[in-house]
mmCIF file of C-alpha atoms in Angstrom:
data_model
loop_
_atom_site.group_PDB
_atom_site.id
_atom_site.type_symbol
_atom_site.label_atom_id
_atom_site.label_comp_id
_atom_site.label_asym_id
_atom_site.label_seq_id
_atom_site.Cartn_x
_atom_site.Cartn_y
_atom_site.Cartn_z
ATOM 1 C CA MET A 644 -0.242 -12.704 -50.081
ATOM 2 C CA THR A 645 2.042 -11.941 -53.075
ATOM 3 C CA THR A 646 5.104 -10.592 -53.548
ATOM 4 C CA GLU A 647 3.496 -7.982 -55.377
ATOM 5 C CA GLN A 648 0.495 -7.341 -52.188
ATOM 6 C CA LEU A 649 3.428 -7.354 -49.619
ATOM 7 C CA LEU A 650 5.468 -4.814 -51.790
ATOM 8 C CA ALA A 651 2.234 -2.415 -52.622
ATOM 9 C CA ALA A 652 0.918 -2.201 -48.918
ATOM 10 C CA PRO A 653 1.069 0.833 -47.177
ATOM 11 C CA ALA A 654 3.781 1.276 -44.272
ATOM 12 C CA LEU A 655 2.232 1.098 -40.564
ATOM 13 C CA PRO A 656 2.723 3.082 -37.508
ATOM 14 C CA THR A 657 5.561 1.616 -35.271
ATOM 15 C CA LEU A 658 6.574 1.639 -31.926
ATOM 16 C CA ARG A 659 9.735 3.543 -31.225
ATOM 17 C CA ASP A 660 12.399 0.403 -30.276
ATOM 18 C CA ALA A 661 12.642 1.668 -26.465
ATOM 19 C CA VAL A 662 8.873 1.042 -25.974
ATOM 20 C CA ALA A 663 9.022 -2.334 -28.365
ATOM 21 C CA SER A 664 11.383 -4.069 -26.260
ATOM 22 C CA LEU A 665 10.537 -2.379 -22.864
ATOM 23 C CA PRO A 666 9.639 -5.336 -20.576
ATOM 24 C CA SER A 667 6.086 -4.800 -19.114
ATOM 25 C CA TYR A 668 6.067 -3.788 -15.167
ATOM 26 C CA VAL A 669 4.756 -7.282 -13.080
ATOM 27 C CA PRO A 670 2.237 -6.286 -10.430
ATOM 28 C CA GLY A 671 1.429 -8.184 -7.787
ATOM 29 C CA ARG A 672 -0.782 -11.231 -8.445
ATOM 30 C CA ARG A 673 -4.213 -10.504 -7.188
ATOM 31 C CA GLY A 674 -6.042 -13.244 -5.607
ATOM 32 C CA THR A 675 -9.725 -13.901 -4.984
ATOM 33 C CA GLY A 676 -12.027 -15.713 -2.653
ATOM 34 C CA ALA A 677 -12.672 -15.771 1.356
ATOM 35 C CA ASP A 678 -9.907 -17.962 1.536
ATOM 36 C CA ILE A 679 -7.033 -16.164 -0.099
ATOM 37 C CA ALA A 680 -4.409 -14.663 1.022
ATOM 38 C CA ALA A 681 -3.167 -11.648 -1.037
ATOM 39 C CA LEU A 682 0.016 -10.739 0.076
ATOM 40 C CA ALA A 683 1.727 -9.978 -3.219
ATOM 41 C CA SER A 684 1.141 -6.020 -3.625
ATOM 42 C CA ASN A 685 2.278 -4.318 -0.079
ATOM 43 C CA GLU A 686 -1.116 -2.727 0.005
ATOM 44 C CA SER A 687 -2.646 -2.117 3.734
ATOM 45 C CA HIS A 688 -4.729 -5.111 4.577
ATOM 46 C CA TYR A 689 -6.668 -2.109 6.591
ATOM 47 C CA ASP A 690 -9.879 -0.500 5.058
ATOM 48 C CA PRO A 691 -9.559 3.130 4.465
ATOM 49 C CA LEU A 692 -9.044 5.149 7.360
ATOM 50 C CA PRO A 693 -12.869 6.153 7.668
ATOM 51 C CA ALA A 694 -11.859 10.103 7.034
ATOM 52 C CA ALA A 695 -10.639 9.200 3.813
ATOM 53 C CA ILE A 696 -14.049 7.586 3.031
ATOM 54 C CA ALA A 697 -16.364 10.681 4.103
ATOM 55 C CA ALA A 698 -14.107 12.764 2.413
ATOM 56 C CA VAL A 699 -14.545 10.796 -1.412
ATOM 57 C CA ALA A 700 -17.830 9.851 -0.450
ATOM 58 C CA ASP A 701 -18.676 13.889 -0.361
ATOM 59 C CA ALA A 702 -16.758 15.126 -3.210
ATOM 60 C CA ALA A 703 -18.194 11.978 -5.558
ATOM 61 C CA GLY A 704 -21.323 14.487 -6.049
ATOM 62 C CA ALA A 705 -18.504 16.769 -8.432
ATOM 63 C CA MET A 706 -16.851 14.006 -10.362
ATOM 64 C CA ASN A 707 -18.425 15.753 -13.930
ATOM 65 C CA ARG A 708 -16.029 18.437 -12.967
ATOM 66 C CA TYR A 709 -12.175 18.257 -13.167
ATOM 67 C CA PRO A 710 -9.662 18.299 -10.998
ATOM 68 C CA ASP A 711 -7.919 20.745 -9.408
ATOM 69 C CA SER A 712 -4.544 20.487 -12.095
ATOM 70 C CA ALA A 713 -2.452 22.143 -9.731
ATOM 71 C CA ALA A 714 -3.983 20.188 -6.354
ATOM 72 C CA VAL A 715 -3.567 23.894 -4.407
ATOM 73 C CA GLU A 716 -5.229 22.348 -1.103
ATOM 74 C CA LEU A 717 -3.002 18.833 -1.031
ATOM 75 C CA ARG A 718 0.118 20.823 -1.831
ATOM 76 C CA GLU A 719 -0.254 23.327 0.645
ATOM 77 C CA ARG A 720 -1.608 20.328 3.455
ATOM 78 C CA LEU A 721 1.625 18.499 2.837
ATOM 79 C CA ALA A 722 3.607 21.931 3.225
ATOM 80 C CA ARG A 723 2.097 22.181 6.469
ATOM 81 C CA HIS A 724 2.624 18.457 7.755
ATOM 82 C CA LEU A 725 6.652 18.673 6.196
ATOM 83 C CA GLY A 726 7.674 22.496 7.291
ATOM 84 C CA VAL A 727 8.090 23.430 3.407
ATOM 85 C CA THR A 728 6.553 25.377 1.295
ATOM 86 C CA PRO A 729 3.819 25.040 -1.234
ATOM 87 C CA ASN A 730 6.698 25.823 -4.267
ATOM 88 C CA GLU A 731 8.065 22.471 -3.000
ATOM 89 C CA VAL A 732 5.762 20.389 -3.524
ATOM 90 C CA ALA A 733 4.500 18.313 -6.217
ATOM 91 C CA VAL A 734 2.063 15.491 -6.714
ATOM 92 C CA GLY A 735 1.235 12.918 -8.837
ATOM 93 C CA PRO A 736 -0.606 9.284 -9.760
ATOM 94 C CA GLY A 737 1.102 7.848 -6.741
ATOM 95 C CA SER A 738 4.825 7.869 -6.309
ATOM 96 C CA VAL A 739 5.776 5.994 -9.503
ATOM 97 C CA GLY A 740 3.967 8.984 -11.170
ATOM 98 C CA VAL A 741 5.912 11.539 -9.799
ATOM 99 C CA LEU A 742 8.991 9.586 -10.857
ATOM 100 C CA GLN A 743 8.022 9.308 -13.881
ATOM 101 C CA GLN A 744 8.059 13.663 -14.034
ATOM 102 C CA ILE A 745 11.455 13.837 -12.386
ATOM 103 C CA ILE A 746 12.723 11.375 -15.224
ATOM 104 C CA THR A 747 10.451 12.946 -17.625
ATOM 105 C CA GLY A 748 11.945 16.459 -16.762
ATOM 106 C CA LEU A 749 16.049 15.594 -15.934
ATOM 107 C CA CYS A 750 16.994 12.969 -18.617
ATOM 108 C CA ASP A 751 17.984 13.423 -22.052
ATOM 109 C CA ALA A 752 18.369 10.474 -24.485
ATOM 110 C CA GLY A 753 21.647 8.688 -23.522
ATOM 111 C CA ASP A 754 21.656 9.954 -19.956
ATOM 112 C CA GLU A 755 22.293 7.925 -16.744
ATOM 113 C CA VAL A 756 19.857 7.136 -13.966
ATOM 114 C CA MET A 757 21.351 5.201 -11.074
ATOM 115 C CA PHE A 758 19.567 2.879 -8.801
ATOM 116 C CA ALA A 759 20.445 -0.195 -6.186
ATOM 117 C CA TRP A 760 19.444 -3.526 -7.946
ATOM 118 C CA ARG A 761 17.284 -5.337 -6.794
ATOM 119 C CA SER A 762 15.037 -2.723 -6.366
ATOM 120 C CA PHE A 763 11.927 -1.218 -7.428
ATOM 121 C CA GLU A 764 11.053 -2.765 -10.956
ATOM 122 C CA ALA A 765 9.409 0.187 -12.374
ATOM 123 C CA TYR A 766 12.711 2.157 -11.841
ATOM 124 C CA PRO A 767 14.604 0.491 -15.592
ATOM 125 C CA ILE A 768 11.307 0.452 -17.088
ATOM 126 C CA LEU A 769 10.659 4.569 -17.288
ATOM 127 C CA VAL A 770 14.295 5.170 -17.560
ATOM 128 C CA GLU A 771 14.374 3.364 -20.527
ATOM 129 C CA LEU A 772 11.219 4.725 -21.790
ATOM 130 C CA ALA A 773 12.740 7.971 -21.438
ATOM 131 C CA GLY A 774 15.653 7.060 -23.426
ATOM 132 C CA ALA A 775 17.813 7.006 -21.050
ATOM 133 C CA ARG A 776 20.209 4.827 -19.433
ATOM 134 C CA PRO A 777 19.358 2.864 -16.329
ATOM 135 C CA VAL A 778 22.612 1.853 -14.407
ATOM 136 C CA ARG A 779 22.194 -1.158 -11.952
ATOM 137 C CA ILE A 780 24.502 -1.198 -8.979
ATOM 138 C CA PRO A 781 24.035 -4.425 -6.935
ATOM 139 C CA LEU A 782 23.088 -4.939 -3.583
ATOM 140 C CA ASP A 783 25.627 -5.751 -0.907
ATOM 141 C CA ASP A 784 25.678 -9.001 1.013
ATOM 142 C CA ALA A 785 23.127 -7.356 3.851
ATOM 143 C CA GLU A 786 20.871 -6.647 0.682
ATOM 144 C CA GLY A 787 21.538 -3.199 1.270
ATOM 145 C CA HIS A 788 22.853 -0.131 -0.546
ATOM 146 C CA ASP A 789 26.398 -0.087 -1.729
ATOM 147 C CA LEU A 790 26.813 3.509 -1.756
ATOM 148 C CA ASP A 791 30.433 3.140 -1.997
ATOM 149 C CA ALA A 792 30.127 0.974 -5.588
ATOM 150 C CA MET A 793 27.103 3.867 -6.511
ATOM 151 C CA ALA A 794 29.699 6.909 -5.630
ATOM 152 C CA ALA A 795 32.361 5.618 -7.769
ATOM 153 C CA ALA A 796 29.911 4.384 -11.144
ATOM 154 C CA VAL A 797 28.926 8.277 -11.162
ATOM 155 C CA THR A 798 29.820 9.412 -14.465
ATOM 156 C CA ASP A 799 29.422 13.225 -16.123
ATOM 157 C CA ARG A 800 25.871 11.138 -17.985
ATOM 158 C CA THR A 801 24.578 10.788 -14.645
ATOM 159 C CA LYS A 802 21.112 12.962 -14.012
ATOM 160 C CA VAL A 803 19.390 11.178 -11.150
ATOM 161 C CA ILE A 804 20.229 8.433 -8.595
ATOM 162 C CA LEU A 805 17.473 6.785 -7.044
ATOM 163 C CA LEU A 806 18.098 5.510 -3.105
ATOM 164 C CA CYS A 807 14.934 3.626 -2.120
ATOM 165 C CA THR A 808 14.775 3.235 1.938
ATOM 166 C CA PRO A 809 13.427 1.240 3.106
ATOM 167 C CA ASN A 810 14.845 -0.723 0.096
ATOM 168 C CA ASN A 811 11.802 -2.634 -1.787
ATOM 169 C CA PRO A 812 11.445 -5.537 -2.027
ATOM 170 C CA THR A 813 14.669 -6.565 0.767
ATOM 171 C CA GLY A 814 13.066 -4.093 3.520
ATOM 172 C CA VAL A 815 16.847 -2.649 4.137
ATOM 173 C CA PRO A 816 17.047 0.819 4.720
ATOM 174 C CA ILE A 817 19.547 3.371 4.340
ATOM 175 C CA SER A 818 20.869 5.139 7.527
ATOM 176 C CA HIS A 819 21.126 8.798 8.003
ATOM 177 C CA GLU A 820 25.017 8.770 8.400
ATOM 178 C CA ARG A 821 25.798 6.717 5.249
ATOM 179 C CA VAL A 822 23.145 8.733 2.939
ATOM 180 C CA GLU A 823 24.673 11.803 4.337
ATOM 181 C CA ALA A 824 28.134 10.491 3.040
ATOM 182 C CA PHE A 825 27.303 10.171 -0.041
ATOM 183 C CA LEU A 826 25.659 13.217 -0.450
ATOM 184 C CA ARG A 827 29.258 14.491 0.521
ATOM 185 C CA SER A 828 30.778 12.456 -2.695
ATOM 186 C CA VAL A 829 28.032 13.083 -5.500
ATOM 187 C CA PRO A 830 28.129 16.147 -8.200
ATOM 188 C CA SER A 831 25.978 18.556 -6.175
ATOM 189 C CA ASN A 832 24.338 18.721 -10.353
ATOM 190 C CA VAL A 833 22.977 15.285 -9.566
ATOM 191 C CA LEU A 834 19.643 14.980 -8.784
ATOM 192 C CA VAL A 835 19.750 12.056 -5.334
ATOM 193 C CA VAL A 836 15.861 10.728 -4.636
ATOM 194 C CA ILE A 837 15.245 9.464 -1.675
ATOM 195 C CA ASP A 838 12.357 7.076 -2.440
ATOM 196 C CA GLU A 839 10.729 6.360 0.774
ATOM 197 C CA ALA A 840 7.623 5.083 -0.387
ATOM 198 C CA TYR A 841 7.671 2.748 3.430
ATOM 199 C CA VAL A 842 8.968 5.619 5.487
ATOM 200 C CA GLU A 843 5.712 5.291 7.950
ATOM 201 C CA TYR A 844 6.531 1.312 8.596
ATOM 202 C CA ALA A 845 10.357 2.470 9.523
ATOM 203 C CA GLU A 846 11.217 2.225 12.915
ATOM 204 C CA ALA A 847 12.718 5.711 14.358
ATOM 205 C CA GLY A 848 16.233 6.364 13.782
ATOM 206 C CA SER A 849 16.360 3.250 10.885
ATOM 207 C CA GLY A 850 17.079 5.135 7.966
ATOM 208 C CA PRO A 851 17.664 8.777 7.197
ATOM 209 C CA ASP A 852 16.354 11.995 8.033
ATOM 210 C CA SER A 853 15.582 12.778 4.802
ATOM 211 C CA LEU A 854 13.799 16.553 5.062
ATOM 212 C CA ALA A 855 17.282 17.320 7.045
ATOM 213 C CA LEU A 856 18.956 16.210 4.567
ATOM 214 C CA TYR A 857 16.904 18.380 1.676
ATOM 215 C CA ARG A 858 17.490 21.432 3.749
ATOM 216 C CA ARG A 859 21.326 20.878 3.300
ATOM 217 C CA TYR A 860 21.442 19.565 0.374
ATOM 218 C CA PRO A 861 19.231 21.506 -2.876
ATOM 219 C CA ASN A 862 20.486 18.146 -4.838
ATOM 220 C CA VAL A 863 18.052 16.281 -2.510
ATOM 221 C CA CYS A 864 14.358 15.075 -3.900
ATOM 222 C CA ILE A 865 12.243 12.819 -1.354
ATOM 223 C CA LEU A 866 9.467 10.908 -3.214
ATOM 224 C CA ARG A 867 6.693 9.323 -0.983
ATOM 225 C CA THR A 868 2.843 8.211 -1.556
ATOM 226 C CA PHE A 869 -0.491 7.584 0.440
ATOM 227 C CA SER A 870 -0.712 4.445 -1.747
ATOM 228 C CA LYS A 871 0.943 2.230 1.152
ATOM 229 C CA ALA A 872 0.490 3.117 5.400
ATOM 230 C CA TYR A 873 -2.368 5.525 4.350
ATOM 231 C CA GLY A 874 -4.228 2.903 2.270
ATOM 232 C CA LEU A 875 -5.282 4.988 -1.108
ATOM 233 C CA ALA A 876 -3.282 2.282 -3.489
ATOM 234 C CA GLY A 877 -6.338 2.366 -5.513
ATOM 235 C CA LEU A 878 -6.331 6.254 -5.539
ATOM 236 C CA ARG A 879 -3.154 7.020 -7.190
ATOM 237 C CA VAL A 880 -1.500 10.015 -5.015
ATOM 238 C CA GLY A 881 2.272 10.429 -4.216
ATOM 239 C CA TYR A 882 4.211 13.551 -3.823
ATOM 240 C CA ALA A 883 7.535 14.991 -4.269
ATOM 241 C CA VAL A 884 9.741 17.460 -2.037
ATOM 242 C CA ALA A 885 12.394 18.967 -3.815
ATOM 243 C CA SER A 886 13.424 22.930 -4.810
ATOM 244 C CA PRO A 887 11.318 25.278 -5.800
ATOM 245 C CA ALA A 888 12.746 25.194 -9.319
ATOM 246 C CA ILE A 889 13.017 21.364 -9.591
ATOM 247 C CA ALA A 890 9.041 21.303 -8.089
ATOM 248 C CA GLU A 891 8.040 23.547 -10.646
ATOM 249 C CA GLY A 892 9.849 21.533 -13.296
ATOM 250 C CA LEU A 893 7.634 18.465 -11.851
ATOM 251 C CA ARG A 894 4.537 19.771 -12.067
ATOM 252 C CA ARG A 895 4.993 21.326 -15.748
ATOM 253 C CA THR A 896 5.987 17.562 -16.754
ATOM 254 C CA ALA A 897 2.833 16.304 -14.926
ATOM 255 C CA LEU A 898 -0.308 15.081 -16.957
ATOM 256 C CA PRO A 899 -2.671 17.807 -16.403
ATOM 257 C CA PHE A 900 -5.202 16.792 -13.809
ATOM 258 C CA ALA A 901 -3.352 13.328 -13.362
ATOM 259 C CA VAL A 902 -4.647 13.246 -9.523
ATOM 260 C CA SER A 903 -8.310 13.250 -9.352
ATOM 261 C CA ALA A 904 -10.311 14.950 -7.198
ATOM 262 C CA LEU A 905 -11.539 12.408 -5.151
ATOM 263 C CA ALA A 906 -7.588 10.942 -4.486
ATOM 264 C CA GLN A 907 -6.848 14.895 -3.480
ATOM 265 C CA LYS A 908 -9.893 15.223 -1.229
ATOM 266 C CA ALA A 909 -8.654 11.555 0.759
ATOM 267 C CA ALA A 910 -5.176 12.198 0.894
ATOM 268 C CA VAL A 911 -5.605 15.550 2.665
ATOM 269 C CA ALA A 912 -8.612 14.122 4.953
ATOM 270 C CA SER A 913 -6.117 10.559 5.401
ATOM 271 C CA LEU A 914 -2.831 13.414 7.044
ATOM 272 C CA ASP A 915 -5.691 14.914 8.925
ATOM 273 C CA ALA A 916 -6.249 11.355 10.525
ATOM 274 C CA GLY A 917 -2.367 10.969 10.573
ATOM 275 C CA GLU A 918 -2.720 9.589 14.515
ATOM 276 C CA GLU A 919 -5.154 6.732 13.601
ATOM 277 C CA MET A 920 -2.675 5.912 10.841
ATOM 278 C CA GLU A 921 -0.033 5.438 13.089
ATOM 279 C CA VAL A 922 -2.062 3.105 14.994
ATOM 280 C CA ARG A 923 -2.460 0.858 12.205
ATOM 281 C CA VAL A 924 0.913 1.298 11.276
ATOM 282 C CA ALA A 925 2.270 0.228 14.977
ATOM 283 C CA ALA A 926 0.129 -2.535 14.701
ATOM 284 C CA VAL A 927 1.942 -3.592 11.392
ATOM 285 C CA ARG A 928 5.301 -2.913 13.061
ATOM 286 C CA GLN A 929 4.183 -5.447 15.717
ATOM 287 C CA GLU A 930 3.334 -8.377 13.341
ATOM 288 C CA ARG A 931 6.524 -7.464 11.145
ATOM 289 C CA ALA A 932 8.879 -8.481 14.293
ATOM 290 C CA ARG A 933 6.566 -11.605 15.441
ATOM 291 C CA MET A 934 7.042 -13.362 12.244
ATOM 292 C CA ALA A 935 10.418 -12.516 11.677
ATOM 293 C CA SER A 936 11.370 -13.600 15.577
ATOM 294 C CA GLN A 937 9.372 -17.055 14.028
ATOM 295 C CA LEU A 938 11.027 -16.886 11.430
ATOM 296 C CA ASP A 939 14.390 -16.555 12.344
ATOM 297 C CA ALA A 940 13.833 -19.511 15.207
ATOM 298 C CA GLN A 941 12.663 -21.804 12.041
ATOM 299 C CA GLY A 942 16.381 -20.629 10.644
ATOM 300 C CA TRP A 943 14.850 -18.544 8.289
ATOM 301 C CA LYS A 944 17.920 -16.109 7.511
ATOM 302 C CA LEU A 945 15.958 -13.064 6.901
ATOM 303 C CA GLN A 946 17.745 -9.075 7.302
ATOM 304 C CA PRO A 947 15.276 -6.914 9.566
ATOM 305 C CA SER A 948 12.597 -5.139 7.066
ATOM 306 C CA GLN A 949 11.493 -1.739 7.963
ATOM 307 C CA GLY A 950 8.377 -2.085 5.252
ATOM 308 C CA ASN A 951 5.599 -3.783 5.564
ATOM 309 C CA PHE A 952 6.941 -6.471 3.909
ATOM 310 C CA LEU A 953 9.300 -9.680 4.755
ATOM 311 C CA TRP A 954 12.303 -10.978 1.804
ATOM 312 C CA ILE A 955 13.967 -14.265 2.179
ATOM 313 C CA ARG A 956 16.635 -14.992 -0.595
ATOM 314 C CA ALA A 957 15.896 -18.369 -2.275
ATOM 315 C CA ASP A 958 17.883 -19.872 -5.235
ATOM 316 C CA GLU A 959 16.023 -20.836 -8.610
ATOM 317 C CA HIS A 960 14.740 -24.802 -6.845
ATOM 318 C CA LEU A 961 14.161 -22.746 -3.224
ATOM 319 C CA LEU A 962 11.778 -20.574 -4.784
ATOM 320 C CA ALA A 963 9.939 -23.139 -7.063
ATOM 321 C CA GLY A 964 9.394 -24.701 -4.496
ATOM 322 C CA LEU A 965 8.160 -22.184 -1.879
ATOM 323 C CA VAL A 966 5.816 -20.028 -4.804
ATOM 324 C CA GLU A 967 3.980 -23.878 -5.450
ATOM 325 C CA ALA A 968 3.399 -24.347 -1.608
ATOM 326 C CA PHE A 969 2.093 -21.134 -1.034
ATOM 327 C CA ASP A 970 -0.349 -21.301 -4.061
ATOM 328 C CA ALA A 971 -1.483 -24.687 -3.181
ATOM 329 C CA ALA A 972 -1.947 -22.855 0.049
ATOM 330 C CA GLY A 973 -4.345 -19.794 -1.225
ATOM 331 C CA ILE A 974 -1.417 -17.780 -0.057
ATOM 332 C CA VAL A 975 -0.559 -15.232 -2.992
ATOM 333 C CA VAL A 976 3.024 -13.715 -2.419
ATOM 334 C CA ARG A 977 5.637 -12.111 -4.830
ATOM 335 C CA ALA A 978 8.126 -13.761 -6.664
ATOM 336 C CA TYR A 979 11.575 -12.159 -8.046
ATOM 337 C CA GLN A 980 12.656 -14.829 -10.346
ATOM 338 C CA GLY A 981 16.464 -15.788 -9.451
ATOM 339 C CA ASP A 982 16.301 -13.945 -6.144
ATOM 340 C CA GLY A 983 13.614 -14.585 -3.538
ATOM 341 C CA VAL A 984 10.364 -13.801 -2.375
ATOM 342 C CA ARG A 985 8.400 -10.937 -0.949
ATOM 343 C CA ILE A 986 5.532 -11.373 1.592
ATOM 344 C CA THR A 987 3.447 -8.409 2.804
ATOM 345 C CA VAL A 988 3.042 -8.666 6.450
ATOM 346 C CA ALA A 989 -0.971 -8.497 6.967
ATOM 347 C CA ASP A 990 -3.844 -9.491 9.566
ATOM 348 C CA PRO A 991 -2.695 -12.240 12.146
ATOM 349 C CA ALA A 992 -4.904 -14.759 11.256
ATOM 350 C CA SER A 993 -3.044 -14.657 7.298
ATOM 351 C CA ASN A 994 0.514 -14.113 9.359
ATOM 352 C CA ASP A 995 -0.085 -17.659 11.111
ATOM 353 C CA ARG A 996 -0.615 -19.207 7.624
ATOM 354 C CA VAL A 997 3.039 -17.897 6.385
ATOM 355 C CA LEU A 998 4.327 -18.749 9.705
ATOM 356 C CA ARG A 999 3.444 -22.050 9.354
ATOM 357 C CA LEU A 1000 4.192 -22.742 5.918
ATOM 358 C CA LEU A 1001 7.505 -21.933 5.956
ATOM 359 C CA GLU A 1002 8.357 -23.720 9.526
ATOM 360 C CA ALA A 1003 7.136 -26.903 6.925
ATOM 361 C CA HIS A 1004 9.594 -25.965 4.519
ATOM 362 C CA ALA A 1005 12.780 -24.720 6.755
ATOM 363 C CA ALA A 1006 15.745 -26.314 5.899
#
């Protein structure tokens, strides 16, 4: 093309600078085949709860109709489950969708959103997409949140603080006492989001009583999901509990009809089948403890995880060797460059494959 043609060419639409430079979210790798153990995405290895499957099948005949955009039935059921009012509940397409509603609703360009690092990879992406500034505070030596450093980093531009407990990918929870002390030190106009995507897998008392803290501190927001313990990752439904004014704002910033009718019905049915879900969660906890005990005996130094996964800290050299070995063995895990590898706890046979491989690579 000549210079004259280039000069005459019409200008084309361009992405915002924030979008053009945005890193893509990297999901856990998928694996296919009967011999592949897919342990990278922290999904439940159980099939959906039978009640959820039945609810979806029953609702499928009305797929030609829009879902309830206000998710009234689901919000009312969640409110009864949690002991709050429907006005304090907002729903969205997974907890990450609700988190986007939170950041969109509270942050202007240049505002700060603080979180521990490493933590959930979507955090900085959602913050930068909103034009806000991500503030990463390194984890402490025990792979958990350094709340003192986080409190010291608060500025007059801090709008939202994200506390992931148990933390993804390290599995380390934050105790109730530490979260409450942190809340006492944070200005009341800063929204503190307690992200509890894996809370159902945590042992009682290992993390905060977030509902008690929410009732005491109006600037607390609780974020949860049906994607993990309830086994609805493919339907995308999460929720927040927040003060009525904040929850109303989250509902206003949500995409209309973002949570499908099938997802809403499945979530309600899953809440009603809570006892069956708890049996499954107890089995995951038992497997998690078994794996952690054997890996400790092999010489691997793990922090106690309260999620449905285990975290192995590894430098680049060790990490490359582990990922290569897992791939060769048909085991798909999640590697974090420069930090370590996260392994979802699955069925005993898959877990045994992990244990055998790591025993062969133990120091």
